[in-house]
Tab-separated table of C-alpha atoms and ligand atoms in Angstrom:
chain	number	residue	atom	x	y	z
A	1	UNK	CA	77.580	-24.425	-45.632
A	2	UNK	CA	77.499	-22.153	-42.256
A	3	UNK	CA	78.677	-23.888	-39.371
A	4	UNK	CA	78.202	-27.345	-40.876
A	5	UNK	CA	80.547	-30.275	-39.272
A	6	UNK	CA	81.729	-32.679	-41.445
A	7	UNK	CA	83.891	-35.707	-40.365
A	8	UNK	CA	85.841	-37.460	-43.227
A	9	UNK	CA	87.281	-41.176	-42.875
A	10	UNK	CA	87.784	-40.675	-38.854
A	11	UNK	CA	89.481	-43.228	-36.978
A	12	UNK	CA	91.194	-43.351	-34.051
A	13	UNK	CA	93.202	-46.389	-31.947
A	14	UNK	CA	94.302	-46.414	-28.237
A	15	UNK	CA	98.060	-47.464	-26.766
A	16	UNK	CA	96.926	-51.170	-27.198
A	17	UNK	CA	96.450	-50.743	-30.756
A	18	UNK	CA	92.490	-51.709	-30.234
A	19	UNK	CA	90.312	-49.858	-33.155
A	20	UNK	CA	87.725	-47.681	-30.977
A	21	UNK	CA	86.449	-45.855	-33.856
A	22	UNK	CA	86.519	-47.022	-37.733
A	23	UNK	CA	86.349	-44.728	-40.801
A	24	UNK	CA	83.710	-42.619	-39.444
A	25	UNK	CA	81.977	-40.147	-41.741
A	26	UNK	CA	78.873	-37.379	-40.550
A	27	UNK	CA	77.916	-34.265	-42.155
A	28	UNK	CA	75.770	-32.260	-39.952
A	29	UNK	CA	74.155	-29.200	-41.628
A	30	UNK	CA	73.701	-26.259	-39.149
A	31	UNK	CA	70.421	-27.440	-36.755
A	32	UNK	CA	70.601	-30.685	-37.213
A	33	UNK	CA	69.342	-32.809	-33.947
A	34	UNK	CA	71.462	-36.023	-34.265
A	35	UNK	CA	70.820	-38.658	-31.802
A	36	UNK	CA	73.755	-41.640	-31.492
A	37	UNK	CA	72.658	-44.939	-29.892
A	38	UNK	CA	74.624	-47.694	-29.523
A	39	UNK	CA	75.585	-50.724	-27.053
A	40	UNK	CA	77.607	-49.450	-24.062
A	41	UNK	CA	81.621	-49.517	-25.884
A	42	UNK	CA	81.060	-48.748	-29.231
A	43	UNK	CA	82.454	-45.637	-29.587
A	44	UNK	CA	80.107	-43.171	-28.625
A	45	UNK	CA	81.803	-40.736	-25.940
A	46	UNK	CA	85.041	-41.265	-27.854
A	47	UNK	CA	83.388	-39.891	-30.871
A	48	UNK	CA	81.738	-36.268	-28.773
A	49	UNK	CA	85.772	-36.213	-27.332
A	50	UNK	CA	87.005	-36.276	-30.776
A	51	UNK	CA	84.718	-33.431	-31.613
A	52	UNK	CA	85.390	-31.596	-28.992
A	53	UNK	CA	89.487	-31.819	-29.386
A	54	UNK	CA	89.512	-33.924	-26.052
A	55	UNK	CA	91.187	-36.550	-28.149
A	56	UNK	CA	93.182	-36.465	-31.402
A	57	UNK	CA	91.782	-38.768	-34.846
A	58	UNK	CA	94.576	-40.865	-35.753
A	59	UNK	CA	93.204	-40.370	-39.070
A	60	UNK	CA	90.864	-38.126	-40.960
A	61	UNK	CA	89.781	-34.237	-41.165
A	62	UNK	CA	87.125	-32.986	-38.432
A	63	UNK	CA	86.282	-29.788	-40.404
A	64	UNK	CA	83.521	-27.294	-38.626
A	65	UNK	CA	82.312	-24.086	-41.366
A	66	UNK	CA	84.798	-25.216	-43.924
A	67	UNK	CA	87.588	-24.579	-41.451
A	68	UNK	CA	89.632	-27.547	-40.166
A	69	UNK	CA	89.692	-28.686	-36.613
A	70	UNK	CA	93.146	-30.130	-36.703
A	71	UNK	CA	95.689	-27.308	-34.944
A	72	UNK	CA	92.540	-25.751	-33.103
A	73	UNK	CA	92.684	-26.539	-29.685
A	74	UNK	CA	89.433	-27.338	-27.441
A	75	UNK	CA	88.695	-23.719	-25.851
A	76	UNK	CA	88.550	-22.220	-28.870
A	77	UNK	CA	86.547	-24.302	-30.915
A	78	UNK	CA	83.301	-22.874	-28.840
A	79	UNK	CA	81.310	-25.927	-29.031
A	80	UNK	CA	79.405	-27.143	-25.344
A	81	UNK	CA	79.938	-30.254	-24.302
A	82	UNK	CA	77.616	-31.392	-21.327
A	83	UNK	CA	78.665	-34.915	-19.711
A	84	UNK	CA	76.557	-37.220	-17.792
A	85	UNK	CA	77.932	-36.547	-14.432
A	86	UNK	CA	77.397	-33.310	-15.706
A	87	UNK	CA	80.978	-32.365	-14.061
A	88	UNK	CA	79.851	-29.142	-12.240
A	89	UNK	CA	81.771	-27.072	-9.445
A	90	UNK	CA	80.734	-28.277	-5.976
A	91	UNK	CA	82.705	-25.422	-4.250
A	92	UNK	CA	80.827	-22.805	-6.241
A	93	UNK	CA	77.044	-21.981	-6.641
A	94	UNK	CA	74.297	-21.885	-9.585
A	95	UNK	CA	75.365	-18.180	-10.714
A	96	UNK	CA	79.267	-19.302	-11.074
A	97	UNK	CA	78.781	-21.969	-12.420
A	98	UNK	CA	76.999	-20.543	-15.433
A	99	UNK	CA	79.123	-17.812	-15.371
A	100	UNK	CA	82.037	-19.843	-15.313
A	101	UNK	CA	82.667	-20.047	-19.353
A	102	UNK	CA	81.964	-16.784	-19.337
A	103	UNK	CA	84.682	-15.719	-17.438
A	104	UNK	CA	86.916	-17.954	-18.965
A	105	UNK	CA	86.296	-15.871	-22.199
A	106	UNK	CA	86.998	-12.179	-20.519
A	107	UNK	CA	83.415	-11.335	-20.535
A	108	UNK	CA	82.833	-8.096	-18.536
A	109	UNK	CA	80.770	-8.383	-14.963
A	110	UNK	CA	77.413	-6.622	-16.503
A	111	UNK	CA	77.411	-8.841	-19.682
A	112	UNK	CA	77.917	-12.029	-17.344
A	113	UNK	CA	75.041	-10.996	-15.061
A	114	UNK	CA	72.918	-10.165	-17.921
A	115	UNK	CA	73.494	-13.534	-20.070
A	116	UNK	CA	73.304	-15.377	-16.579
A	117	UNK	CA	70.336	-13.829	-15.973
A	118	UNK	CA	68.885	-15.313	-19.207
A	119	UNK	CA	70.126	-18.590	-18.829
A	120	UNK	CA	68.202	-18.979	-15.084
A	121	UNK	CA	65.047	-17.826	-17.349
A	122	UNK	CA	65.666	-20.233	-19.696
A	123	UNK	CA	66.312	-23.339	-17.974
A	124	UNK	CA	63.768	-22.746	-15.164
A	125	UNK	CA	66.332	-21.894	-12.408
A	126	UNK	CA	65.152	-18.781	-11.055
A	127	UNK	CA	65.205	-18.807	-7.587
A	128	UNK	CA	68.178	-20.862	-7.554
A	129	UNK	CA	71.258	-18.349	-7.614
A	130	UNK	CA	73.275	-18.892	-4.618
A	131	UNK	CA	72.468	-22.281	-3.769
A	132	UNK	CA	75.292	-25.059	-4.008
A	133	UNK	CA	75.498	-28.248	-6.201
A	134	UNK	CA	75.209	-29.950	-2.981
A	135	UNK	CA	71.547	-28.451	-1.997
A	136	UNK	CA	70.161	-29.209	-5.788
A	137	UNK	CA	68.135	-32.358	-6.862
A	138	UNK	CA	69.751	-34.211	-9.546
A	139	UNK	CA	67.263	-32.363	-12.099
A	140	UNK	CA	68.358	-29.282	-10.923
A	141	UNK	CA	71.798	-30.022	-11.503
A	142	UNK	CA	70.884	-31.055	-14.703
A	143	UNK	CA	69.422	-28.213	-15.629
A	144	UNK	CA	72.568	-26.208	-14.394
A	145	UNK	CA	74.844	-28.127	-16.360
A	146	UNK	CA	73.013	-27.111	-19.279
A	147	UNK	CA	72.663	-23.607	-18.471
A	148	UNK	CA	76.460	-23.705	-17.925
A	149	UNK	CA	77.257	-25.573	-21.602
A	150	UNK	CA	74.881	-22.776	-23.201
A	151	UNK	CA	75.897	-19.614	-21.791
A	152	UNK	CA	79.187	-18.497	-24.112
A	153	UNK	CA	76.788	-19.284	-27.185
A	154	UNK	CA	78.515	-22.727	-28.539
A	155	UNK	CA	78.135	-23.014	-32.532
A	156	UNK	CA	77.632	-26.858	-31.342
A	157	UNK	CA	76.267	-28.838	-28.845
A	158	UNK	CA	77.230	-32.586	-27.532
A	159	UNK	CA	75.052	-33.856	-25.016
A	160	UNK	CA	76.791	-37.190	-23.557
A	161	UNK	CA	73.851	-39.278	-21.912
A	162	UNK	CA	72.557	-36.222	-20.211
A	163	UNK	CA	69.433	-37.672	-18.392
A	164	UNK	CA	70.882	-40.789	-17.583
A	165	UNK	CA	71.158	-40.393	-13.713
A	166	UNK	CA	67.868	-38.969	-13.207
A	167	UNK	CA	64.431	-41.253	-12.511
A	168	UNK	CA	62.100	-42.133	-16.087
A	169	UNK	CA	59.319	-39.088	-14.905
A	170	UNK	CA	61.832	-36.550	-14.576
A	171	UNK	CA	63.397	-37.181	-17.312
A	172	UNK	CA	60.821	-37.436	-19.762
A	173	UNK	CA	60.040	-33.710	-18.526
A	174	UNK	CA	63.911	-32.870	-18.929
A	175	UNK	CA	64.144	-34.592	-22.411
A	176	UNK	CA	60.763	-32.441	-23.806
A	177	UNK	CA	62.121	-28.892	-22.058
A	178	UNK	CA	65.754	-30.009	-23.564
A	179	UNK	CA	64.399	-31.161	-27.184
A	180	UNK	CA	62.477	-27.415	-26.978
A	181	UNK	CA	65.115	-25.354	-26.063
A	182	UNK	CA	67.410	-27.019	-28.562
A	183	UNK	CA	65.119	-26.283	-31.854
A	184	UNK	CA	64.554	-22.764	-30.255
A	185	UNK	CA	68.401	-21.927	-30.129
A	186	UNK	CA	68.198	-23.789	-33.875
A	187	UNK	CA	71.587	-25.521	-32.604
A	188	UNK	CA	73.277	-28.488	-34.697
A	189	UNK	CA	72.832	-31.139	-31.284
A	190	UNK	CA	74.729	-34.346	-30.881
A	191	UNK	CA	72.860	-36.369	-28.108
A	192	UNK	CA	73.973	-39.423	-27.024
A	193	UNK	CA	71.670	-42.100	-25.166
A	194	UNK	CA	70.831	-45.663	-24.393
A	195	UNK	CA	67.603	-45.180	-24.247
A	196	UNK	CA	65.842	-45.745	-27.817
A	197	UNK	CA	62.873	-43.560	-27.295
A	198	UNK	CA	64.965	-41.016	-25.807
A	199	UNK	CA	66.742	-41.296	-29.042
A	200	UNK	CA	63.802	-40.999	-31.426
A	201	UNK	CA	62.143	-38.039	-29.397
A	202	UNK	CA	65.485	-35.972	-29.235
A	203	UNK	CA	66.679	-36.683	-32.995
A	204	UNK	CA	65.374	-36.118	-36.903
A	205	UNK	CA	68.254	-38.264	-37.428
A	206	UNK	CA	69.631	-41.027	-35.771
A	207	UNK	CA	73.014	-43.179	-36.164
A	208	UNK	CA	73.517	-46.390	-34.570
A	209	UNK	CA	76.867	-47.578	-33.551
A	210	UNK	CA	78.340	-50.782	-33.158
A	211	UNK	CA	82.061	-51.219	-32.481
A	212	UNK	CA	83.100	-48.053	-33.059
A	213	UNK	CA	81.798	-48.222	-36.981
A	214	UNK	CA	78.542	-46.856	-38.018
A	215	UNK	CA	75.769	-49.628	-38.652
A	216	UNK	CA	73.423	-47.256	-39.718
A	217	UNK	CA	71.950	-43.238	-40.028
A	218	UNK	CA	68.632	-41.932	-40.487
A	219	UNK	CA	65.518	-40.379	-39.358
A	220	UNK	CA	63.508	-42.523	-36.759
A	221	UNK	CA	61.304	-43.287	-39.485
A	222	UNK	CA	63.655	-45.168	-42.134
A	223	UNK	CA	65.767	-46.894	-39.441
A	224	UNK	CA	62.495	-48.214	-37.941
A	225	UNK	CA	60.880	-49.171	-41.118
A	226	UNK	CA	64.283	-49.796	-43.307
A	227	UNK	CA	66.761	-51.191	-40.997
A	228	UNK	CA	69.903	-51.990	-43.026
A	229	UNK	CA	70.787	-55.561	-41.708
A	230	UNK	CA	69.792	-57.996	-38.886
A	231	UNK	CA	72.183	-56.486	-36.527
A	232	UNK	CA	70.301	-52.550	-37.071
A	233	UNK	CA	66.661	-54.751	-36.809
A	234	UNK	CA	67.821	-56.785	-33.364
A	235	UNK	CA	69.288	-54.044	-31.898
A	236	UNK	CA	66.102	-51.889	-32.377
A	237	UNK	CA	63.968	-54.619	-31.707
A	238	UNK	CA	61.800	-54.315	-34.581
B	1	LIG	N1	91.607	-43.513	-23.030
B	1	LIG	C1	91.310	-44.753	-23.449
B	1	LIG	N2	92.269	-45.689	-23.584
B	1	LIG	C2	91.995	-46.930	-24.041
B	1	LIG	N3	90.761	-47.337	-24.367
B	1	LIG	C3	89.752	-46.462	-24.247
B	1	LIG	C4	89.968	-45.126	-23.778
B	1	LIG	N4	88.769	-44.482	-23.780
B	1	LIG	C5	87.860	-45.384	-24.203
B	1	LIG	N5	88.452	-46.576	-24.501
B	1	LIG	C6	87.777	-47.763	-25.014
B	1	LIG	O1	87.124	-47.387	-26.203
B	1	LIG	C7	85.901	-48.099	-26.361
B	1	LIG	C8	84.807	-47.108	-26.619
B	1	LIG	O2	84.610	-46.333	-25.460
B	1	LIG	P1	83.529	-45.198	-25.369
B	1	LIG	O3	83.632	-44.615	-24.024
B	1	LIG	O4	83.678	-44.297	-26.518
B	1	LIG	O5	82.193	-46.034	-25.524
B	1	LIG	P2	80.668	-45.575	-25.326
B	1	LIG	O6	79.970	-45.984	-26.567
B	1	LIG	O7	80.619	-44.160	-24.934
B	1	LIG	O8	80.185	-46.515	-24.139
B	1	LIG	P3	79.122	-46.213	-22.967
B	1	LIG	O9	77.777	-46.385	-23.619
B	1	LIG	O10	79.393	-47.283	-21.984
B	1	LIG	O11	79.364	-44.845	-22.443
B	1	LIG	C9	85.735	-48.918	-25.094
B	1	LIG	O12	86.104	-50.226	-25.392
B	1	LIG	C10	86.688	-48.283	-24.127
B	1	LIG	O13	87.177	-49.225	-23.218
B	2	LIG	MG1	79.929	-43.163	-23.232
């Protein structure tokens, strides 16, 4: 299927031998909005790096539209990763930032303007060009970050605890505008959290970790009414 991602029997170990993930296996159909909870340690970050060719399986195929992920290295892959420090350029303001990817792909100067110039529309930041990370509330940043992970287009997005450093009002705003622009772009979304309603609101399917296996997947419904064992039930409280 187009741009499906499909993770077969995915495990991976550090030096110390430790098991951080365990036989891991996703199939993600093109739009899908998957949220991944689970305690702090089991696995999830290590999961998006794997994805993202940050960090190599020790075993099993990562395979994105039928193609395999093994020799292709992380810039060309084109998926948007967006980290919770949302790791922007201090030294360089809102337009470079977004237009940073861009760049990196050889876009020419009236393209970059013109997809920057979208992206400001999009994620509210009109206004903002030429103002530095430093003069920007933490929403703001936020809100550049993403405009920087969507510009080149990704065919997939990973979202790595992206509201986590802002205060609960702002980001319930953030999560609704996010969770809207996401089904607009029709994007297949991996959004990691802590935060169980965050989880529900953002996904139509949710997979719980726990010690880098996975205890559980489904939509908010089944895993709240269904929970497979006592651990899945506890750690959703219901
Ligand atoms: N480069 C590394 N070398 C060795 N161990 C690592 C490395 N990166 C992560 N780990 C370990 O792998 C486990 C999973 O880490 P990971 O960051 O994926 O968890 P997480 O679910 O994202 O946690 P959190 O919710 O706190 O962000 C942890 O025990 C961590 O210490
Ligand atoms: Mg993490």
């Amino acid at each position: 299927m187009e741009n499906e991602l499909v993770l077969e029997q995915v495990s991976k170990k550090f030096d110390d031998g430790s098991l951080i993930l365990e036989n891991i296996h996703l199939r993600l159909p093109r739009g899908t909005k998957l949220s991944i909870l689970g305690p702090s340690g089991s696995g999830k970050t290590t999961l998006l790096r794997l994805i993202a060719g940050l960090e190599t399986p020790d075993s099993g195929t990562i395979v994105f539209n039928g193609v395999s992920l093994a020799a292709c290295p992380p810039y060309k892959r084109n998926f948007g990763m967006m980290f919770q420090d949302f790791a922007l350029f201090p030294h360089l303001n809102v337009v470079d930032n977004i237009a940073y990817g861009l760049k990196m792909k050889g876009m020419g100067k009236a393209q970059i303007a013109a997809r920057v110039k979208e992206m400001l529309l999009m994620t509210g930041l009109t206004g903002f060009e030429h103002r530095h990370m430093d003069d920007l509330s933490g929403g703001e940043r936020q809100r550049v970050a993403l405009a920087r992970t969507l510009a080149p287009q990704p065919r997939l997005l990973m979202l790595d605890e992206p509201l986590s450093s802002l205060d609960r009002v702002l980001r319930k705003r953030l999560l609704l505008e996010l969770t809207s622009i996401m089904s607009t772009l029709n994007i297949t979304t991996i959004f990691v959290t802590h935060d169980h309603e965050e989880a529900f609101t953002a996904g139509n399917r949710v997979m719980i970790m726990n010690q880098g296996r996975i205890e559980q997947t489904g939509t908010p419904m089944e895993l709240v009414h269904t929970p497979k064992n006592q651990w899945v039930k506890a750690f959703l409280g219901v």
